[in-house]
PDB file of C-alpha atoms in Angstrom:
ATOM      1  CA  MET T 157    -146.673  14.119  69.522  1.00 76.00           C
ATOM      2  CA  ARG T 158    -144.615  12.789  72.398  1.00 85.00           C
ATOM      3  CA  CYS T 159    -141.379  14.613  73.236  1.00 91.00           C
ATOM      4  CA  GLU T 160    -139.504  11.297  73.400  1.00 89.00           C
ATOM      5  CA  THR T 161    -140.332  10.598  69.745  1.00 88.00           C
ATOM      6  CA  VAL T 162    -139.281  14.102  68.680  1.00 89.00           C
ATOM      7  CA  ARG T 163    -136.028  13.871  70.605  1.00 89.00           C
ATOM      8  CA  GLU T 164    -135.319  10.516  68.989  1.00 90.00           C
ATOM      9  CA  ALA T 165    -135.711  12.198  65.602  1.00 89.00           C
ATOM     10  CA  LEU T 166    -133.507  15.120  66.679  1.00 90.00           C
ATOM     11  CA  SER T 167    -130.847  12.708  67.903  1.00 89.00           C
ATOM     12  CA  ALA T 168    -130.898  10.965  64.534  1.00 90.00           C
ATOM     13  CA  ARG T 169    -130.574  14.346  62.822  1.00 89.00           C
ATOM     14  CA  ILE T 170    -127.543  15.236  64.929  1.00 86.00           C
ATOM     15  CA  ASP T 171    -125.932  11.876  64.107  1.00 84.00           C
ATOM     16  CA  GLY T 172    -126.602  12.323  60.391  1.00 84.00           C
ATOM     17  CA  GLU T 173    -128.976   9.369  60.305  1.00 88.00           C
ATOM     18  CA  PRO T 174    -132.454   9.175  58.715  1.00 89.00           C
ATOM     19  CA  GLU T 175    -135.104  10.629  60.985  1.00 88.00           C
ATOM     20  CA  PRO T 176    -137.918   8.244  61.934  1.00 88.00           C
ATOM     21  CA  ILE T 177    -140.533  10.937  61.238  1.00 87.00           C
ATOM     22  CA  ARG T 178    -140.765  13.804  58.799  1.00 88.00           C
ATOM     23  CA  ALA T 179    -138.445  16.738  59.512  1.00 88.00           C
ATOM     24  CA  ALA T 180    -141.226  19.289  59.067  1.00 89.00           C
ATOM     25  CA  VAL T 181    -143.278  17.645  61.796  1.00 89.00           C
ATOM     26  CA  VAL T 182    -140.275  17.616  64.124  1.00 89.00           C
ATOM     27  CA  ASP T 183    -139.525  21.272  63.441  1.00 90.00           C
ATOM     28  CA  ARG T 184    -143.099  22.326  64.197  1.00 89.00           C
ATOM     29  CA  HIS T 185    -142.979  20.497  67.510  1.00 89.00           C
ATOM     30  CA  VAL T 186    -139.625  22.057  68.459  1.00 88.00           C
ATOM     31  CA  VAL T 187    -140.957  25.553  67.723  1.00 89.00           C
ATOM     32  CA  GLY T 188    -143.777  25.049  70.192  1.00 88.00           C
ATOM     33  CA  CYS T 189    -141.938  23.013  72.856  1.00 91.00           C
ATOM     34  CA  ALA T 190    -139.415  24.831  75.051  1.00 91.00           C
ATOM     35  CA  GLY T 191    -138.244  21.564  76.615  1.00 90.00           C
ATOM     36  CA  CYS T 192    -137.356  19.997  73.251  1.00 90.00           C
ATOM     37  CA  ARG T 193    -135.665  23.200  72.119  1.00 91.00           C
ATOM     38  CA  ASP T 194    -133.501  23.186  75.228  1.00 92.00           C
ATOM     39  CA  TRP T 195    -132.804  19.467  74.806  1.00 92.00           C
ATOM     40  CA  TYR T 196    -131.768  19.998  71.158  1.00 90.00           C
ATOM     41  CA  ARG T 197    -129.481  22.898  72.111  1.00 91.00           C
ATOM     42  CA  ARG T 198    -127.734  20.894  74.841  1.00 91.00           C
ATOM     43  CA  ALA T 199    -127.400  17.878  72.526  1.00 90.00           C
ATOM     44  CA  GLU T 200    -125.702  20.044  69.893  1.00 89.00           C
ATOM     45  CA  GLU T 201    -123.350  21.489  72.500  1.00 88.00           C
ATOM     46  CA  LEU T 202    -122.503  18.002  73.709  1.00 87.00           C
ATOM     47  CA  ARG T 203    -121.801  16.860  70.159  1.00 85.00           C
ATOM     48  CA  ARG T 204    -119.469  19.800  69.517  1.00 84.00           C
ATOM     49  CA  ALA T 205    -117.658  19.229  72.805  1.00 81.00           C
ATOM     50  CA  THR T 206    -117.190  15.571  71.870  1.00 81.00           C
ATOM     51  CA  ILE T 207    -115.743  16.026  68.396  1.00 80.00           C
ATOM     52  CA  LEU T 208    -114.009  19.411  68.605  1.00 75.00           C
ATOM     53  CA  HIS T 209    -110.760  19.846  70.519  1.00 73.00           C
ATOM     54  CA  PRO T 210    -108.396  22.818  70.761  1.00 75.00           C
ATOM     55  CA  ALA T 211    -105.477  22.625  68.371  1.00 74.00           C
ATOM     56  CA  PRO T 212    -102.197  21.709  70.077  1.00 78.00           C
ATOM     57  CA  ALA T 213     -99.475  24.335  70.214  1.00 81.00           C
ATOM     58  CA  VAL T 214     -96.966  23.751  67.406  1.00 81.00           C
ATOM     59  CA  PRO T 215     -93.617  25.585  67.323  1.00 85.00           C
ATOM     60  CA  ASP T 216     -92.820  27.717  64.284  1.00 85.00           C
ATOM     61  CA  LEU T 217     -90.019  25.851  62.504  1.00 84.00           C
ATOM     62  CA  THR T 218     -90.211  27.831  59.258  1.00 85.00           C
ATOM     63  CA  ALA T 219     -86.805  29.469  59.622  1.00 86.00           C
ATOM     64  CA  ARG T 220     -85.029  26.220  60.485  1.00 84.00           C
ATOM     65  CA  ILE T 221     -86.728  24.309  57.692  1.00 82.00           C
ATOM     66  CA  MET T 222     -85.859  26.963  55.114  1.00 82.00           C
ATOM     67  CA  ALA T 223     -82.270  26.992  56.375  1.00 81.00           C
ATOM     68  CA  ALA T 224     -82.056  23.237  55.760  1.00 79.00           C
ATOM     69  CA  VAL T 225     -83.098  23.578  52.105  1.00 74.00           C
ATOM     70  CA  PRO T 226     -79.978  23.309  49.906  1.00 68.00           C
ATOM     71  CA  GLU T 227     -79.108  26.329  47.841  1.00 68.00           C
ATOM     72  CA  GLU T 228     -79.671  26.067  44.121  1.00 62.00           C
ATOM     73  CA  ARG T 229     -76.341  25.353  42.543  1.00 60.00           C
ATOM     74  CA  ARG T 230     -75.260  27.381  39.558  1.00 62.00           C
ATOM     75  CA  GLU T 231     -75.145  25.947  36.075  1.00 58.00           C
ATOM     76  CA  PRO T 232     -71.674  24.456  35.423  1.00 62.00           C
ATOM     77  CA  VAL T 233     -70.745  26.948  32.700  1.00 78.00           C
ATOM     78  CA  GLY T 234     -67.100  25.912  32.759  1.00 84.00           C
ATOM     79  CA  LEU T 235     -67.877  22.268  31.990  1.00 86.00           C
ATOM     80  CA  ARG T 236     -70.332  23.182  29.265  1.00 86.00           C
ATOM     81  CA  ALA T 237     -67.890  25.623  27.698  1.00 89.00           C
ATOM     82  CA  ALA T 238     -65.093  23.054  27.725  1.00 91.00           C
ATOM     83  CA  LEU T 239     -67.395  20.444  26.228  1.00 90.00           C
ATOM     84  CA  GLY T 240     -68.443  22.942  23.572  1.00 90.00           C
ATOM     85  CA  VAL T 241     -64.825  23.669  22.617  1.00 92.00           C
ATOM     86  CA  VAL T 242     -64.039  19.962  22.336  1.00 92.00           C
ATOM     87  CA  ALA T 243     -67.222  19.421  20.317  1.00 90.00           C
ATOM     88  CA  VAL T 244     -66.261  22.169  17.858  1.00 92.00           C
ATOM     89  CA  ALA T 245     -62.775  20.688  17.506  1.00 91.00           C
ATOM     90  CA  GLN T 246     -64.206  17.229  16.847  1.00 90.00           C
ATOM     91  CA  THR T 247     -66.715  18.590  14.328  1.00 91.00           C
ATOM     92  CA  SER T 248     -64.057  20.624  12.522  1.00 90.00           C
ATOM     93  CA  LEU T 249     -61.771  17.615  12.311  1.00 87.00           C
ATOM     94  CA  ALA T 250     -64.589  15.476  10.900  1.00 86.00           C
ATOM     95  CA  LEU T 251     -65.572  18.102   8.318  1.00 88.00           C
ATOM     96  CA  ALA T 252     -61.964  18.466   7.208  1.00 86.00           C
ATOM     97  CA  GLN T 253     -61.725  14.701   6.785  1.00 82.00           C
ATOM     98  CA  LEU T 254     -65.057  14.556   4.991  1.00 81.00           C
ATOM     99  CA  PHE T 255     -64.004  17.153   2.435  1.00 80.00           C
ATOM    100  CA  GLY T 256     -60.672  15.514   1.737  1.00 70.00           C
ATOM    101  CA  ALA T 257     -58.226  17.538   3.823  1.00 59.00           C
ATOM    102  CA  ASP T 258     -55.110  15.735   5.021  1.00 53.00           C
ATOM    103  CA  THR T 259     -55.792  15.259   8.724  1.00 51.00           C
ATOM    104  CA  GLY T 260     -53.893  12.040   9.225  1.00 52.00           C
ATOM    105  CA  MET T 261     -57.179  10.173   9.650  1.00 50.00           C
ATOM    106  CA  GLY T 262     -56.387   7.559   7.022  1.00 48.00           C
ATOM    107  CA  HIS T 263     -54.964   4.148   7.943  1.00 45.00           C
ATOM    108  CA  ALA T 264     -51.309   3.487   7.207  1.00 43.00           C
ATOM    109  CA  ALA T 265     -51.053   0.225   5.335  1.00 43.00           C
ATOM    110  CA  HIS T 266     -47.883  -0.788   3.410  1.00 39.00           C
ATOM    111  CA  GLY T 267     -46.824   2.891   3.114  1.00 40.00           C
ATOM    112  CA  ALA T 268     -50.142   4.156   1.673  1.00 43.00           C
ATOM    113  CA  PHE T 269     -53.249   5.705   3.289  1.00 46.00           C
ATOM    114  CA  MET T 270     -56.561   3.941   2.891  1.00 48.00           C
ATOM    115  CA  MET T 271     -59.064   6.207   1.129  1.00 54.00           C
ATOM    116  CA  GLY T 272     -62.542   5.798  -0.340  1.00 65.00           C
ATOM    117  CA  HIS T 273     -65.594   4.541   1.446  1.00 72.00           C
ATOM    118  CA  MET T 274     -63.916   3.667   4.767  1.00 73.00           C
ATOM    119  CA  SER T 275     -62.543   7.189   5.015  1.00 76.00           C
ATOM    120  CA  HIS T 276     -65.991   8.642   4.364  1.00 77.00           C
ATOM    121  CA  GLU T 277     -67.538   6.286   6.894  1.00 81.00           C
ATOM    122  CA  SER T 278     -64.990   7.308   9.514  1.00 82.00           C
ATOM    123  CA  ALA T 279     -65.613  10.993   8.743  1.00 84.00           C
ATOM    124  CA  ALA T 280     -69.380  10.557   9.083  1.00 88.00           C
ATOM    125  CA  TRP T 281     -68.964   8.827  12.426  1.00 88.00           C
ATOM    126  CA  ASN T 282     -66.608  11.512  13.733  1.00 87.00           C
ATOM    127  CA  LEU T 283     -69.016  14.207  12.561  1.00 90.00           C
ATOM    128  CA  ALA T 284     -71.869  12.485  14.382  1.00 91.00           C
ATOM    129  CA  ILE T 285     -69.785  12.422  17.561  1.00 91.00           C
ATOM    130  CA  GLY T 286     -68.988  16.116  17.203  1.00 91.00           C
ATOM    131  CA  ILE T 287     -72.627  17.090  16.667  1.00 93.00           C
ATOM    132  CA  GLY T 288     -73.651  14.910  19.608  1.00 92.00           C
ATOM    133  CA  LEU T 289     -71.147  16.653  21.875  1.00 92.00           C
ATOM    134  CA  VAL T 290     -72.374  20.051  20.692  1.00 92.00           C
ATOM    135  CA  TRP T 291     -75.943  19.047  21.545  1.00 92.00           C
ATOM    136  CA  ALA T 292     -74.863  17.780  24.970  1.00 90.00           C
ATOM    137  CA  ALA T 293     -73.159  21.117  25.658  1.00 88.00           C
ATOM    138  CA  LEU T 294     -76.387  22.940  24.771  1.00 89.00           C
ATOM    139  CA  ARG T 295     -78.792  20.448  26.364  1.00 88.00           C
ATOM    140  CA  THR T 296     -76.852  18.939  29.232  1.00 85.00           C
ATOM    141  CA  ARG T 297     -79.570  16.431  30.159  1.00 86.00           C
ATOM    142  CA  THR T 298     -78.899  14.585  26.895  1.00 88.00           C
ATOM    143  CA  ALA T 299     -75.410  13.635  28.094  1.00 88.00           C
ATOM    144  CA  ALA T 300     -76.749  10.524  29.814  1.00 88.00           C
ATOM    145  CA  GLY T 301     -78.069   9.117  26.535  1.00 89.00           C
ATOM    146  CA  GLN T 302     -74.753   9.520  24.698  1.00 90.00           C
ATOM    147  CA  LEU T 303     -72.460   8.355  27.457  1.00 90.00           C
ATOM    148  CA  PRO T 304     -72.911   4.542  27.189  1.00 91.00           C
ATOM    149  CA  MET T 305     -72.294   4.392  23.433  1.00 90.00           C
ATOM    150  CA  LEU T 306     -69.333   6.780  23.406  1.00 91.00           C
ATOM    151  CA  SER T 307     -67.780   5.099  26.452  1.00 92.00           C
ATOM    152  CA  VAL T 308     -67.803   1.741  24.679  1.00 92.00           C
ATOM    153  CA  PHE T 309     -66.438   3.382  21.532  1.00 90.00           C
ATOM    154  CA  VAL T 310     -63.550   5.003  23.410  1.00 90.00           C
ATOM    155  CA  GLY T 311     -62.799   1.763  25.245  1.00 91.00           C
ATOM    156  CA  VAL T 312     -62.602  -0.255  22.032  1.00 92.00           C
ATOM    157  CA  LEU T 313     -60.694   2.548  20.280  1.00 89.00           C
ATOM    158  CA  THR T 314     -58.108   2.618  23.049  1.00 89.00           C
ATOM    159  CA  GLY T 315     -57.596  -1.128  22.814  1.00 91.00           C
ATOM    160  CA  VAL T 316     -57.168  -1.254  19.040  1.00 88.00           C
ATOM    161  CA  SER T 317     -54.960   1.852  19.085  1.00 88.00           C
ATOM    162  CA  LEU T 318     -52.588   0.186  21.526  1.00 91.00           C
ATOM    163  CA  LEU T 319     -52.542  -2.879  19.290  1.00 90.00           C
ATOM    164  CA  ASP T 320     -51.830  -0.748  16.211  1.00 85.00           C
ATOM    165  CA  ILE T 321     -49.008   1.043  18.033  1.00 89.00           C
ATOM    166  CA  THR T 322     -47.279  -2.242  18.794  1.00 88.00           C
ATOM    167  CA  ARG T 323     -47.606  -3.247  15.138  1.00 87.00           C
ATOM    168  CA  GLY T 324     -46.574   0.136  13.781  1.00 84.00           C
ATOM    169  CA  ASP T 325     -49.841   0.427  11.825  1.00 80.00           C
ATOM    170  CA  VAL T 326     -50.863   3.898  13.059  1.00 79.00           C
ATOM    171  CA  THR T 327     -49.389   7.368  12.668  1.00 82.00           C
ATOM    172  CA  ALA T 328     -48.885   9.951  15.390  1.00 84.00           C
ATOM    173  CA  ALA T 329     -51.328  12.287  13.624  1.00 82.00           C
ATOM    174  CA  ARG T 330     -53.971   9.577  13.717  1.00 82.00           C
ATOM    175  CA  LEU T 331     -53.484   9.073  17.450  1.00 85.00           C
ATOM    176  CA  ILE T 332     -53.623  12.815  18.119  1.00 86.00           C
ATOM    177  CA  SER T 333     -56.912  12.998  16.220  1.00 84.00           C
ATOM    178  CA  HIS T 334     -58.487  10.805  18.920  1.00 87.00           C
ATOM    179  CA  VAL T 335     -57.783  13.345  21.670  1.00 90.00           C
ATOM    180  CA  PRO T 336     -61.030  15.348  21.152  1.00 89.00           C
ATOM    181  CA  VAL T 337     -63.090  12.173  21.504  1.00 90.00           C
ATOM    182  CA  LEU T 338     -61.292  11.156  24.697  1.00 92.00           C
ATOM    183  CA  LEU T 339     -61.707  14.619  26.199  1.00 92.00           C
ATOM    184  CA  GLY T 340     -65.310  14.751  25.035  1.00 91.00           C
ATOM    185  CA  VAL T 341     -66.252  11.526  26.804  1.00 92.00           C
ATOM    186  CA  ALA T 342     -64.531  12.649  30.012  1.00 92.00           C
ATOM    187  CA  LEU T 343     -66.366  15.994  29.975  1.00 91.00           C
ATOM    188  CA  LEU T 344     -69.591  14.250  29.028  1.00 91.00           C
ATOM    189  CA  TYR T 345     -69.303  12.111  32.145  1.00 91.00           C
ATOM    190  CA  LEU T 346     -68.660  15.143  34.367  1.00 90.00           C
ATOM    191  CA  VAL T 347     -71.663  16.967  32.923  1.00 88.00           C
ATOM    192  CA  TYR T 348     -73.802  13.868  33.410  1.00 88.00           C
ATOM    193  CA  ARG T 349     -72.738  13.548  37.066  1.00 86.00           C
ATOM    194  CA  ARG T 350     -73.508  17.208  37.700  1.00 81.00           C
ATOM    195  CA  HIS T 351     -77.014  17.061  36.273  1.00 75.00           C
ATOM    196  CA  ARG T 352     -77.764  13.642  37.719  1.00 72.00           C
ATOM    197  CA  ASP T 353     -77.525  15.209  41.187  1.00 59.00           C
ATOM    198  CA  ASP T 354     -79.610  18.233  40.168  1.00 57.00           C
ATOM    199  CA  ASP T 355     -82.424  16.109  38.732  1.00 53.00           C
ATOM    200  CA  ARG T 356     -83.119  14.397  42.037  1.00 53.00           C
ATOM    201  CA  PRO T 357     -86.190  15.671  43.898  1.00 51.00           C
ATOM    202  CA  ILE T 358     -85.280  18.402  46.337  1.00 47.00           C
ATOM    203  CA  GLY T 359     -86.547  16.248  49.209  1.00 51.00           C
ATOM    204  CA  ASP T 360     -83.840  13.674  48.398  1.00 51.00           C
ATOM    205  CA  ARG T 361     -81.139  16.349  48.388  1.00 49.00           C
ATOM    206  CA  MET T 362     -81.925  17.982  51.709  1.00 49.00           C
ATOM    207  CA  ASP T 363     -81.827  17.079  55.364  1.00 52.00           C
ATOM    208  CA  THR T 364     -85.441  16.692  56.393  1.00 51.00           C
ATOM    209  CA  GLY T 365     -84.515  17.386  59.995  1.00 50.00           C
ATOM    210  CA  ARG T 366     -86.994  14.801  61.216  1.00 53.00           C
ATOM    211  CA  GLU T 367     -84.616  13.636  63.914  1.00 51.00           C
ATOM    212  CA  ARG T 368     -83.542  17.157  64.889  1.00 52.00           C
ATOM    213  CA  PHE T 369     -87.078  18.557  65.040  1.00 49.00           C
ATOM    214  CA  ALA T 370     -88.793  15.512  66.528  1.00 52.00           C
ATOM    215  CA  ASP T 371     -88.335  16.679  70.098  1.00 54.00           C
ATOM    216  CA  GLU T 372     -89.862  20.079  69.288  1.00 51.00           C
ATOM    217  CA  VAL T 373     -93.110  18.862  67.739  1.00 50.00           C
ATOM    218  CA  PRO T 374     -95.631  17.725  70.338  1.00 50.00           C
ATOM    219  CA  ASP T 375     -97.467  14.460  69.973  1.00 50.00           C
ATOM    220  CA  ILE T 376    -101.023  15.067  68.778  1.00 46.00           C
ATOM    221  CA  ASP T 377    -103.688  13.074  70.490  1.00 48.00           C
ATOM    222  CA  VAL T 378    -105.860  11.655  67.749  1.00 44.00           C
ATOM    223  CA  ALA T 379    -108.156   9.753  70.056  1.00 45.00           C
ATOM    224  CA  HIS T 380    -110.895  12.260  69.311  1.00 44.00           C
ATOM    225  CA  GLU T 381    -110.804  11.215  65.652  1.00 44.00           C
ATOM    226  CA  ASP T 382    -111.847   7.725  66.674  1.00 44.00           C
ATOM    227  CA  SER T 383    -114.573   9.215  68.810  1.00 41.00           C
ATOM    228  CA  ILE T 384    -115.914  11.005  65.752  1.00 40.00           C
ATOM    229  CA  VAL T 385    -116.277   7.722  63.906  1.00 40.00           C
ATOM    230  CA  ARG T 386    -117.861   6.011  66.854  1.00 42.00           C
ATOM    231  CA  PHE T 387    -120.166   8.953  67.464  1.00 39.00           C
ATOM    232  CA  ARG T 388    -121.519   8.842  63.941  1.00 45.00           C
ATOM    233  CA  HIS T 389    -122.600   5.241  64.319  1.00 45.00           C
ATOM    234  CA  ARG T 390    -124.199   5.530  67.720  1.00 50.00           C
ATOM    235  CA  ARG T 391    -127.868   4.940  68.039  1.00 51.00           C
ATOM    236  CA  PRO T 392    -129.934   7.981  69.031  1.00 52.00           C
ATOM    237  CA  ALA T 393    -129.646   8.616  72.753  1.00 50.00           C
ATOM    238  CA  SER T 394    -133.414   8.488  73.291  1.00 50.00           C
ATOM    239  CA  ARG T 395    -133.848   5.154  71.520  1.00 51.00           C
ATOM    240  CA  HIS T 396    -134.215   2.242  73.917  1.00 49.00           C
ATOM    241  CA  ARG T 397    -135.622  -1.232  73.992  1.00 48.00           C
ATOM    242  CA  ALA T 398    -138.865  -1.821  75.756  1.00 45.00           C
ATOM    243  CA  ALA T 399    -138.478  -3.915  78.853  1.00 41.00           C
TER     244      ALA T 399
END
């Protein structure tokens, strides 16, 4: 077998392309031909020199990167505790109203307090608010779900309370009973703001340092990556057209 044919097959093997003749036949020829063995060795060395390059020197920025990572902030125990106290006060007030205690939660109308179903409905709603605030104090991430509804409730309640004050249709005890709800919504908002910041991915909460470190990281020449692609699609070096 001619050495040119064997070297064409070896070139195809190096390039990862199908060999024009059986590999076993090529291997037998290479074992017995010192010239083809030397050619194959030099071709492999050339291939490695073409696609492999020394890694560029990269500075160790570990310490600076770790220093840029924001410290984990502590759980806002004070806010949660305050919200828990307000929640207990709201729940206690609702339970007292539900079981008929005189809490000033009835409506003053013509010198008499409205009782019955409306009082029970108001008590149930106040109890639901209290339980919701308790749950938000225990599971702070649930504050976001309660905030829109309770904010609207407090806004409407403030408006109608001012109207009732001008008409003389509300007692001082009734107005004071709204204080836990007002405080609860304010604390709920603060807890929501605190955990909204904590729930962001850490990459959004830290300085990536891209601008500060850019001058320390050398540009990597990726031209050899293109040469890899081109090298894979080259025709075997020994293949040529007949004149």
